[in-house]
Amino acid sequence: MGQYYTAYATVAALVAAGIALVAVAFALNRLIRPDRAYGGKLTTYECGLDPVGQGWSQTHIRYYLFAFMFVVFDVETLFIFPWAVHLGDAGPASGFILGVMLVFLFFVTLTLPYEWRKGVLKWV
Amino acid sequence: MESVLALDNVWLALLLKVVLLLGFFLTAPLVVGYIEHKGLAHMQSRLGPMEAGRFHGIGQLPADGVKFLQKEDIIPAAADRWVFSLAPGVALVPALVVLAVVPLGPGLWAEDLDAGIFFALAVSSVGVLGVLMAAWASANKYSLMGGIRAAAQLIAYELPLVLGAAGVVLQAQTLSLVGIVEAQHSFTLLGAVPVPYAVPQAVGLALFFVAALAELSRPPFDMPIADSEIIFGHMTEYTGLRYAFFMLAEYAGMVVLSALATVLFLGGWYVWPGVPLPAGPLGVLLGFGVSFGKIVTLTFVMIWFRATFPRLREDQLQRMSWLFLIPLALLNIVGVAVAKVYG
């Protein structure tokens, strides 16, 4: 096996070990825990009152706009990492590479004042 | 540098790595949990657990573990059974997988991946899926609200976390966590004073630490489980071992993110950059002690924050990230980059 595959084999083994840990713990749990579920225990918790309507109720999720912003910025951070690793060893070209990234960051950051003007970040 | 666990027999090495990491994963959170019990108690002028295990309640957490194991596992009738049952596992396993790349001493790491820090940040954010699964599958209004808050918080604070780490990558010119520790070891401020990256990257450290608290939903960023409003967020309907797994995931997350902060900003397993460790097994043990000491210190600061700061309101929390932390993180990147090119 090559170095690359051995490294990720450890990762895969850890995932398997994690799943095994959870499975063994619950198997053990099943052996020694009581199991006497009935009516009242199984109702949805709503501070002791009978639950009203459905748990999957419709709500206004104000946060969905944040999710859009997140996608914009998260893609940007993906670009930053390879750039960050190689900026230091770019020699005479590094000034240019820095400038290009500054232009990119400027345009991405324009998102924030735009969202601010739109009032996305304020709702109280 | 090679891992001390790089043996000729690949399968034996693999087994050793998995066993040691599982051992660390199951014991380190107990240490943090004990510090939280006692530290928080003393910060609030009370004693905390005193009985179990004779010495100052030291056996309280194992006792709690055994208790959780015997508790009835209640799945509400309205819940989505499968998703509800799997959620704690999904929250827990990523914290274990991140440990694969975290170096805890000289040669004391499972794998030194080229994409180290990137892998660690990517995998550690998978845990939120468990939170979302729990929130949705519980079919409980409090859980659902908590889950939506958790999702919004995690996407808002993921960026300062990643951008804070990107500053270190710029300076160290590598993504490998071992490489970052070594680069830090030979770093000198102004070419003369050896200091850990915490000094030149002070802003990055602050961003990373605050964002880590928010990622873990630790106070003052515990809006997703705000007990005075939404009972216990995504964990409202959980009992017994499944609930215990969520708690374990939280403490393991504290250990993992503190370990990453130690590696990125505090010089990893070296006492101080430029000061070498003795060679051989003694150096490995000492290095592990130093890095574990730094990890525990950082988790103590997290607990200290819990006793010190009141909870942020949801909109304040979002504004703090989008209007303050993220612009600051971008400025930090630009500053570090300019210093790298012209400094």
Short mmCIF file of C-alpha atoms in Angstrom, two decimals:
data_model
loop_
_atom_site.label_atom_id
_atom_site.label_comp_id
_atom_site.label_asym_id
_atom_site.label_seq_id
_atom_site.Cartn_x
_atom_site.Cartn_y
_atom_site.Cartn_z
CA MET A 1 0.00 0.00 0.00
CA GLY A 2 1.21 3.48 -0.78
CA GLN A 3 1.72 6.16 1.86
CA TYR A 4 -1.41 7.98 0.71
CA TYR A 5 -3.69 4.98 1.05
CA THR A 6 -2.22 3.92 4.41
CA ALA A 7 -2.96 7.39 5.78
CA TYR A 8 -6.58 7.31 4.70
CA ALA A 9 -6.89 3.66 5.80
CA THR A 10 -6.35 4.93 9.35
CA VAL A 11 -9.12 7.46 8.85
CA ALA A 12 -11.44 4.75 7.54
CA ALA A 13 -10.49 2.46 10.46
CA LEU A 14 -11.30 5.27 12.91
CA VAL A 15 -14.71 5.80 11.33
CA ALA A 16 -15.34 2.05 11.67
CA ALA A 17 -14.10 2.10 15.28
CA GLY A 18 -16.41 5.01 16.06
CA ILE A 19 -19.40 3.21 14.61
CA ALA A 20 -18.43 0.05 16.52
CA LEU A 21 -18.11 2.06 19.74
CA VAL A 22 -21.63 3.44 19.34
CA ALA A 23 -23.03 0.02 18.36
CA VAL A 24 -21.39 -1.81 21.29
CA ALA A 25 -22.48 0.84 23.78
CA PHE A 26 -26.10 0.57 22.63
CA ALA A 27 -26.01 -3.24 22.60
CA LEU A 28 -24.77 -3.19 26.20
CA ASN A 29 -27.36 -0.55 27.03
CA ARG A 30 -30.10 -2.76 25.57
CA LEU A 31 -29.08 -5.65 27.82
CA ILE A 32 -29.25 -3.80 31.12
CA ARG A 33 -31.81 -1.03 30.68
CA PRO A 34 -35.48 -1.31 31.60
CA ASP A 35 -37.97 -1.03 28.75
CA ARG A 36 -41.42 -0.09 30.00
CA ALA A 37 -42.64 2.59 27.65
CA TYR A 38 -46.31 3.57 27.77
CA GLY A 39 -48.61 6.44 26.84
CA GLY A 40 -47.49 9.42 28.89
CA LYS A 41 -43.78 8.71 28.55
CA LEU A 42 -44.02 8.68 24.79
CA THR A 43 -45.73 12.01 24.30
CA THR A 44 -43.84 14.98 22.95
CA TYR A 45 -42.54 17.24 25.72
CA GLU A 46 -44.26 20.60 25.87
CA CYS A 47 -43.75 21.73 29.46
CA GLY A 48 -46.25 19.22 30.84
CA LEU A 49 -49.21 20.30 28.71
CA ASP A 50 -50.63 18.16 25.95
CA PRO A 51 -48.75 18.93 22.74
CA VAL A 52 -50.51 21.34 20.40
CA GLY A 53 -50.54 20.53 16.70
CA GLN A 54 -47.52 18.96 15.08
CA GLY A 55 -43.86 19.16 16.11
CA TRP A 56 -42.87 19.87 12.51
CA SER A 57 -44.71 23.16 12.59
CA GLN A 58 -44.16 25.87 10.03
CA THR A 59 -42.01 28.73 11.23
CA HIS A 60 -40.46 31.72 9.59
CA ILE A 61 -36.82 30.78 9.28
CA ARG A 62 -35.08 34.13 9.12
CA TYR A 63 -31.76 32.43 8.87
CA TYR A 64 -32.06 31.17 5.32
CA LEU A 65 -30.44 34.35 4.01
CA PHE A 66 -27.44 33.64 6.21
CA ALA A 67 -27.17 30.29 4.50
CA PHE A 68 -26.80 32.07 1.14
CA MET A 69 -24.12 34.34 2.56
CA PHE A 70 -22.39 31.33 4.02
CA VAL A 71 -22.20 29.62 0.64
CA VAL A 72 -20.58 32.73 -0.85
CA PHE A 73 -17.97 32.96 1.89
CA ASP A 74 -17.34 29.27 2.24
CA VAL A 75 -16.39 28.92 -1.41
CA GLU A 76 -14.11 31.88 -0.90
CA THR A 77 -12.33 30.24 2.04
CA LEU A 78 -11.76 27.21 -0.18
CA PHE A 79 -9.86 29.49 -2.56
CA ILE A 80 -7.87 31.04 0.26
CA PHE A 81 -6.20 27.84 1.47
CA PRO A 82 -4.17 26.88 -1.62
CA TRP A 83 -3.29 30.53 -2.06
CA ALA A 84 -2.19 30.77 1.58
CA VAL A 85 0.10 27.73 1.33
CA HIS A 86 1.96 29.07 -1.70
CA LEU A 87 2.02 32.83 -1.22
CA GLY A 88 5.23 32.65 0.83
CA ASP A 89 7.26 30.72 -1.77
CA ALA A 90 6.10 32.59 -4.88
CA GLY A 91 9.23 34.76 -5.00
CA PRO A 92 9.01 37.89 -7.20
CA ALA A 93 5.46 37.03 -8.30
CA SER A 94 4.12 37.17 -4.74
CA GLY A 95 3.20 40.87 -4.91
CA PHE A 96 1.01 40.21 -7.95
CA ILE A 97 -0.58 37.13 -6.35
CA LEU A 98 -1.37 39.17 -3.25
CA GLY A 99 -2.93 41.93 -5.36
CA VAL A 100 -5.17 39.51 -7.23
CA MET A 101 -6.43 38.04 -3.96
CA LEU A 102 -7.12 41.54 -2.60
CA VAL A 103 -9.32 42.29 -5.62
CA PHE A 104 -11.13 38.98 -5.12
CA LEU A 105 -11.63 39.61 -1.39
CA PHE A 106 -12.89 43.13 -2.11
CA PHE A 107 -15.66 41.86 -4.37
CA VAL A 108 -16.64 39.05 -2.03
CA THR A 109 -16.73 41.37 0.97
CA LEU A 110 -19.15 43.66 -0.89
CA THR A 111 -21.74 41.05 0.13
CA LEU A 112 -21.69 42.31 3.69
CA PRO A 113 -22.59 45.99 3.15
CA TYR A 114 -25.21 44.87 0.63
CA GLU A 115 -26.85 42.53 3.14
CA TRP A 116 -26.59 45.23 5.78
CA ARG A 117 -28.38 47.76 3.57
CA LYS A 118 -31.06 45.16 2.88
CA GLY A 119 -31.61 44.83 6.62
CA VAL A 120 -30.94 41.12 6.72
CA LEU A 121 -28.80 41.32 9.82
CA LYS A 122 -31.29 43.19 11.94
CA TRP A 123 -34.71 41.93 12.94
CA VAL A 124 -35.44 43.10 16.45
CA MET B 1 9.63 13.43 11.25
CA GLU B 2 8.06 9.97 11.34
CA SER B 3 5.23 8.90 13.59
CA VAL B 4 6.43 6.61 16.41
CA LEU B 5 3.51 4.41 15.42
CA ALA B 6 4.86 3.86 11.88
CA LEU B 7 5.77 0.19 12.38
CA ASP B 8 6.87 -2.29 9.73
CA ASN B 9 3.69 -4.27 10.24
CA VAL B 10 1.01 -2.00 8.77
CA TRP B 11 -1.92 -3.84 10.34
CA LEU B 12 -0.41 -3.88 13.82
CA ALA B 13 0.32 -0.16 13.50
CA LEU B 14 -3.26 0.47 12.40
CA LEU B 15 -4.65 -1.48 15.37
CA LEU B 16 -2.38 0.36 17.81
CA LYS B 17 -3.38 3.74 16.40
CA VAL B 18 -7.08 3.00 16.65
CA VAL B 19 -6.80 1.61 20.20
CA LEU B 20 -4.69 4.52 21.46
CA LEU B 21 -6.95 7.11 19.85
CA LEU B 22 -10.07 5.44 21.27
CA GLY B 23 -8.41 5.45 24.68
CA PHE B 24 -7.57 9.14 24.42
CA PHE B 25 -11.03 9.92 23.06
CA LEU B 26 -12.76 8.24 26.01
CA THR B 27 -10.53 9.55 28.80
CA ALA B 28 -9.61 13.13 27.86
CA PRO B 29 -13.28 14.31 27.89
CA LEU B 30 -13.58 12.85 31.40
CA VAL B 31 -10.71 15.04 32.57
CA VAL B 32 -12.42 18.07 31.03
CA GLY B 33 -15.76 17.06 32.52
CA TYR B 34 -14.21 16.74 35.97
CA ILE B 35 -12.59 20.17 35.63
CA GLU B 36 -15.94 21.58 34.60
CA HIS B 37 -17.66 20.02 37.63
CA LYS B 38 -15.13 21.28 40.12
CA GLY B 39 -13.89 24.44 38.40
CA LEU B 40 -17.36 25.77 37.75
CA ALA B 41 -18.41 24.84 41.29
CA HIS B 42 -15.56 26.77 42.86
CA MET B 43 -16.12 29.76 40.57
CA GLN B 44 -19.66 29.82 41.94
CA SER B 45 -18.56 29.33 45.57
CA ARG B 46 -19.86 25.79 45.97
CA LEU B 47 -18.23 22.41 46.32
CA GLY B 48 -19.41 20.36 43.35
CA PRO B 49 -19.52 16.56 43.59
CA MET B 50 -17.72 15.32 46.73
CA GLU B 51 -18.83 11.72 47.40
CA ALA B 52 -18.24 9.37 44.46
CA GLY B 53 -14.71 7.96 44.30
CA ARG B 54 -13.76 9.22 47.78
CA PHE B 55 -11.36 12.00 46.69
CA HIS B 56 -13.38 15.13 45.85
CA GLY B 57 -15.93 13.31 43.72
CA ILE B 58 -13.33 12.08 41.24
CA GLY B 59 -15.46 9.04 40.42
CA GLN B 60 -18.53 11.09 39.60
CA LEU B 61 -18.22 10.94 35.81
CA PRO B 62 -17.66 7.16 35.53
CA ALA B 63 -20.57 6.76 37.94
CA ASP B 64 -22.69 9.01 35.72
CA GLY B 65 -21.65 6.91 32.73
CA VAL B 66 -22.81 3.70 34.40
CA LYS B 67 -26.05 5.40 35.41
CA PHE B 68 -26.72 6.56 31.85
CA LEU B 69 -26.08 3.03 30.61
CA GLN B 70 -28.90 1.69 32.80
CA LYS B 71 -31.47 4.33 31.90
CA GLU B 72 -34.53 3.60 29.82
CA ASP B 73 -34.24 4.72 26.23
CA ILE B 74 -37.39 6.67 25.42
CA ILE B 75 -38.14 7.55 21.81
CA PRO B 76 -41.25 9.77 21.60
CA ALA B 77 -44.13 8.27 19.61
CA ALA B 78 -44.18 11.26 17.26
CA ALA B 79 -40.45 11.12 16.51
CA ASP B 80 -38.79 9.86 13.36
CA ARG B 81 -37.34 6.74 15.02
CA TRP B 82 -34.34 5.99 12.83
CA VAL B 83 -33.05 9.50 12.47
CA PHE B 84 -33.67 10.11 16.16
CA SER B 85 -31.64 7.04 17.15
CA LEU B 86 -28.73 7.67 14.81
CA ALA B 87 -28.26 11.38 15.62
CA PRO B 88 -26.06 10.99 18.75
CA GLY B 89 -23.68 8.72 16.84
CA VAL B 90 -23.42 11.20 13.98
CA ALA B 91 -22.61 13.95 16.48
CA LEU B 92 -19.97 11.86 18.25
CA VAL B 93 -17.96 10.05 15.57
CA PRO B 94 -16.50 13.12 13.76
CA ALA B 95 -14.76 14.24 16.98
CA LEU B 96 -13.01 10.86 17.08
CA VAL B 97 -12.05 10.98 13.40
CA VAL B 98 -10.45 14.44 13.72
CA LEU B 99 -8.04 13.00 16.31
CA ALA B 100 -6.43 11.00 13.49
CA VAL B 101 -4.51 14.07 12.34
CA VAL B 102 -3.92 15.90 15.63
CA PRO B 103 -0.30 15.63 16.79
CA LEU B 104 -0.04 15.24 20.59
CA GLY B 105 3.72 14.85 20.97
CA PRO B 106 6.93 14.41 18.94
CA GLY B 107 6.07 11.47 16.68
CA LEU B 108 2.84 11.02 18.61
CA TRP B 109 0.20 11.23 15.91
CA ALA B 110 -1.74 8.68 13.91
CA GLU B 111 -1.38 10.23 10.46
CA ASP B 112 0.30 13.36 9.17
CA LEU B 113 -2.04 14.15 6.26
CA ASP B 114 -0.92 16.76 3.73
CA ALA B 115 -4.31 18.41 4.05
CA GLY B 116 -4.14 18.20 7.89
CA ILE B 117 -5.81 21.39 9.10
CA PHE B 118 -8.23 21.37 6.20
CA PHE B 119 -9.24 17.78 6.97
CA ALA B 120 -9.63 18.59 10.67
CA LEU B 121 -11.86 21.62 10.09
CA ALA B 122 -13.93 19.83 7.46
CA VAL B 123 -14.54 16.72 9.56
CA SER B 124 -15.20 18.60 12.80
CA SER B 125 -18.06 20.48 11.15
CA VAL B 126 -19.83 17.23 10.22
CA GLY B 127 -20.95 16.92 13.84
CA VAL B 128 -23.60 19.59 13.32
CA LEU B 129 -25.46 17.14 11.09
CA GLY B 130 -26.11 15.08 14.22
CA VAL B 131 -27.54 18.14 15.93
CA LEU B 132 -29.79 18.89 12.96
CA MET B 133 -30.92 15.27 12.72
CA ALA B 134 -31.79 15.25 16.42
CA ALA B 135 -33.62 18.56 16.15
CA TRP B 136 -35.73 17.57 13.18
CA ALA B 137 -36.41 13.95 14.16
CA SER B 138 -37.60 14.82 17.68
CA ALA B 139 -40.80 16.32 16.22
CA ASN B 140 -40.74 18.79 19.09
CA LYS B 141 -41.10 22.55 18.66
CA TYR B 142 -38.31 23.37 21.09
CA SER B 143 -35.97 20.92 19.40
CA LEU B 144 -36.75 22.32 15.97
CA MET B 145 -36.09 25.90 17.07
CA GLY B 146 -32.89 24.84 18.79
CA GLY B 147 -31.78 23.01 15.68
CA ILE B 148 -32.39 25.99 13.41
CA ARG B 149 -30.52 28.24 15.81
CA ALA B 150 -27.67 25.73 15.93
CA ALA B 151 -27.48 25.60 12.15
CA ALA B 152 -27.47 29.39 11.80
CA GLN B 153 -24.84 29.73 14.50
CA LEU B 154 -22.61 27.07 13.04
CA ILE B 155 -22.61 28.55 9.57
CA ALA B 156 -21.95 32.02 10.97
CA TYR B 157 -19.01 30.95 13.13
CA GLU B 158 -17.52 28.40 10.76
CA LEU B 159 -16.04 31.30 8.78
CA PRO B 160 -14.08 33.05 11.57
CA LEU B 161 -12.83 29.61 12.64
CA VAL B 162 -11.57 28.66 9.19
CA LEU B 163 -10.22 32.13 8.36
CA GLY B 164 -8.44 32.31 11.74
CA ALA B 165 -6.69 29.05 10.88
CA ALA B 166 -5.94 30.32 7.35
CA GLY B 167 -3.74 33.06 8.85
CA VAL B 168 -1.54 30.39 10.43
CA VAL B 169 -1.42 28.48 7.15
CA LEU B 170 -0.21 31.67 5.43
CA GLN B 171 2.56 32.06 7.96
CA ALA B 172 3.62 28.40 8.19
CA GLN B 173 3.18 27.72 4.44
CA THR B 174 1.82 24.24 5.06
CA LEU B 175 -1.51 22.58 5.80
CA SER B 176 0.07 19.68 7.68
CA LEU B 177 -0.46 20.02 11.44
CA VAL B 178 2.93 18.48 12.16
CA GLY B 179 4.46 20.87 9.64
CA ILE B 180 2.79 23.80 11.41
CA VAL B 181 4.26 22.77 14.78
CA GLU B 182 7.73 22.44 13.24
CA ALA B 183 7.44 25.77 11.40
CA GLN B 184 6.39 27.38 14.66
CA HIS B 185 9.33 25.78 16.46
CA SER B 186 11.78 27.60 14.19
CA PHE B 187 9.85 30.88 14.12
CA THR B 188 11.36 34.03 15.57
CA LEU B 189 9.70 37.40 15.93
CA LEU B 190 11.69 40.07 14.05
CA GLY B 191 14.34 37.42 13.47
CA ALA B 192 15.42 37.37 17.11
CA VAL B 193 12.80 36.40 19.73
CA PRO B 194 11.36 32.88 19.50
CA VAL B 195 7.61 33.05 20.26
CA PRO B 196 4.64 30.82 19.43
CA TYR B 197 2.23 31.97 16.69
CA ALA B 198 -0.09 33.24 19.43
CA VAL B 199 1.97 36.46 19.39
CA PRO B 200 2.05 37.38 15.67
CA GLN B 201 -1.37 35.76 15.16
CA ALA B 202 -3.05 37.15 18.29
CA VAL B 203 -6.09 38.22 16.26
CA GLY B 204 -6.27 34.80 14.63
CA LEU B 205 -6.13 33.09 18.02
CA ALA B 206 -8.92 35.27 19.40
CA LEU B 207 -11.07 34.60 16.31
CA PHE B 208 -10.38 30.88 16.42
CA PHE B 209 -11.12 30.59 20.12
CA VAL B 210 -14.35 32.61 20.05
CA ALA B 211 -15.55 30.75 16.96
CA ALA B 212 -14.65 27.42 18.58
CA LEU B 213 -16.83 28.30 21.58
CA ALA B 214 -19.68 29.11 19.22
CA GLU B 215 -19.17 25.94 17.17
CA LEU B 216 -19.44 23.92 20.36
CA SER B 217 -22.50 25.90 21.52
CA ARG B 218 -20.64 26.62 24.73
CA PRO B 219 -21.71 29.63 26.80
CA PRO B 220 -21.85 32.56 26.03
CA PHE B 221 -22.90 31.08 22.66
CA ASP B 222 -25.35 28.49 23.98
CA MET B 223 -28.40 30.02 22.33
CA PRO B 224 -29.27 26.71 20.56
CA ILE B 225 -29.84 25.02 23.92
CA ALA B 226 -30.91 28.12 25.88
CA ASP B 227 -32.61 26.43 28.83
CA SER B 228 -34.70 29.42 29.85
CA GLU B 229 -36.39 29.62 26.43
CA ILE B 230 -36.32 26.36 24.56
CA ILE B 231 -35.76 23.80 27.36
CA PHE B 232 -32.66 22.08 25.96
CA GLY B 233 -32.84 22.62 22.20
CA HIS B 234 -32.13 19.55 20.13
CA MET B 235 -31.55 17.41 23.25
CA THR B 236 -34.97 18.06 24.80
CA GLU B 237 -36.38 14.63 23.95
CA TYR B 238 -33.23 12.61 24.60
CA THR B 239 -32.72 10.34 27.58
CA GLY B 240 -30.17 7.87 28.87
CA LEU B 241 -27.22 6.83 26.75
CA ARG B 242 -28.24 8.84 23.70
CA TYR B 243 -28.24 12.01 25.77
CA ALA B 244 -24.90 10.98 27.31
CA PHE B 245 -23.44 10.66 23.83
CA PHE B 246 -24.40 14.23 23.02
CA MET B 247 -22.66 15.38 26.19
CA LEU B 248 -19.60 13.27 25.36
CA ALA B 249 -19.60 14.83 21.88
CA GLU B 250 -19.55 18.29 23.46
CA TYR B 251 -16.60 17.51 25.75
CA ALA B 252 -14.74 15.63 23.03
CA GLY B 253 -15.32 18.65 20.79
CA MET B 254 -13.79 20.90 23.44
CA VAL B 255 -10.73 18.65 23.59
CA VAL B 256 -10.41 18.49 19.80
CA LEU B 257 -10.76 22.22 19.16
CA SER B 258 -8.42 23.02 22.07
CA ALA B 259 -5.93 20.56 20.61
CA LEU B 260 -6.18 22.29 17.23
CA ALA B 261 -5.69 25.70 18.86
CA THR B 262 -2.68 24.30 20.73
CA VAL B 263 -1.13 23.07 17.50
CA LEU B 264 -1.92 26.19 15.49
CA PHE B 265 -1.15 28.93 17.98
CA LEU B 266 0.54 27.64 21.14
CA GLY B 267 3.49 25.73 19.71
CA GLY B 268 2.06 22.21 19.96
CA TRP B 269 4.18 19.79 22.00
CA TYR B 270 7.15 22.17 22.49
CA VAL B 271 7.39 23.95 25.83
CA TRP B 272 8.46 27.08 23.95
CA PRO B 273 9.52 27.51 20.31
CA GLY B 274 13.27 27.06 19.92
CA VAL B 275 13.60 24.97 23.11
CA PRO B 276 14.21 21.36 22.01
CA LEU B 277 12.80 18.35 23.87
CA PRO B 278 15.09 15.52 25.00
CA ALA B 279 15.39 12.70 22.47
CA GLY B 280 13.86 9.26 22.92
CA PRO B 281 10.84 8.04 24.91
CA LEU B 282 11.34 10.69 27.62
CA GLY B 283 10.90 13.42 25.01
CA VAL B 284 7.75 11.77 23.67
CA LEU B 285 6.23 11.55 27.16
CA LEU B 286 7.25 15.09 28.03
CA GLY B 287 5.88 16.36 24.70
CA PHE B 288 2.58 14.63 25.32
CA GLY B 289 2.46 16.14 28.83
CA VAL B 290 3.14 19.63 27.49
CA SER B 291 0.52 19.40 24.77
CA PHE B 292 -2.07 17.88 27.08
CA GLY B 293 -1.33 20.61 29.61
CA LYS B 294 -1.98 23.28 26.96
CA ILE B 295 -5.20 21.53 25.87
CA VAL B 296 -6.48 21.33 29.45
CA THR B 297 -5.58 24.99 30.03
CA LEU B 298 -7.60 26.03 26.98
CA THR B 299 -10.60 23.94 28.03
CA PHE B 300 -10.32 25.54 31.48
CA VAL B 301 -10.57 28.96 29.82
CA MET B 302 -13.71 27.75 28.00
CA ILE B 303 -15.22 26.76 31.35
CA TRP B 304 -14.12 30.09 32.83
CA PHE B 305 -15.97 31.88 30.01
CA ARG B 306 -19.06 29.90 30.93
CA ALA B 307 -18.92 31.20 34.49
CA THR B 308 -18.15 34.76 33.36
CA PHE B 309 -20.23 35.86 30.38
CA PRO B 310 -24.01 36.04 30.04
CA ARG B 311 -25.62 34.41 27.01
CA LEU B 312 -25.81 36.46 23.81
CA ARG B 313 -29.21 37.06 22.25
CA GLU B 314 -29.76 35.32 18.93
CA ASP B 315 -29.65 38.42 16.70
CA GLN B 316 -26.68 39.87 18.61
CA LEU B 317 -24.90 36.60 18.06
CA GLN B 318 -25.48 36.70 14.30
CA ARG B 319 -24.52 40.35 14.01
CA MET B 320 -21.36 39.79 16.03
CA SER B 321 -20.19 37.20 13.57
CA TRP B 322 -21.26 38.78 10.26
CA LEU B 323 -20.47 42.41 11.03
CA PHE B 324 -17.52 42.07 13.35
CA LEU B 325 -15.74 38.71 13.36
CA ILE B 326 -15.86 37.94 9.63
CA PRO B 327 -14.64 41.39 8.46
CA LEU B 328 -11.97 41.22 11.17
CA ALA B 329 -10.94 37.76 9.97
CA LEU B 330 -10.64 39.00 6.38
CA LEU B 331 -8.57 42.01 7.51
CA ASN B 332 -6.39 39.64 9.52
CA ILE B 333 -5.76 37.52 6.42
CA VAL B 334 -4.86 40.60 4.40
CA GLY B 335 -2.57 41.84 7.17
CA VAL B 336 -0.75 38.53 7.51
CA ALA B 337 -0.43 38.23 3.72
CA VAL B 338 1.03 41.75 3.38
CA ALA B 339 3.46 41.03 6.21
CA LYS B 340 4.40 37.74 4.52
CA VAL B 341 5.15 39.37 1.18
CA TYR B 342 6.72 42.66 2.27
CA GLY B 343 7.75 41.93 5.87
#
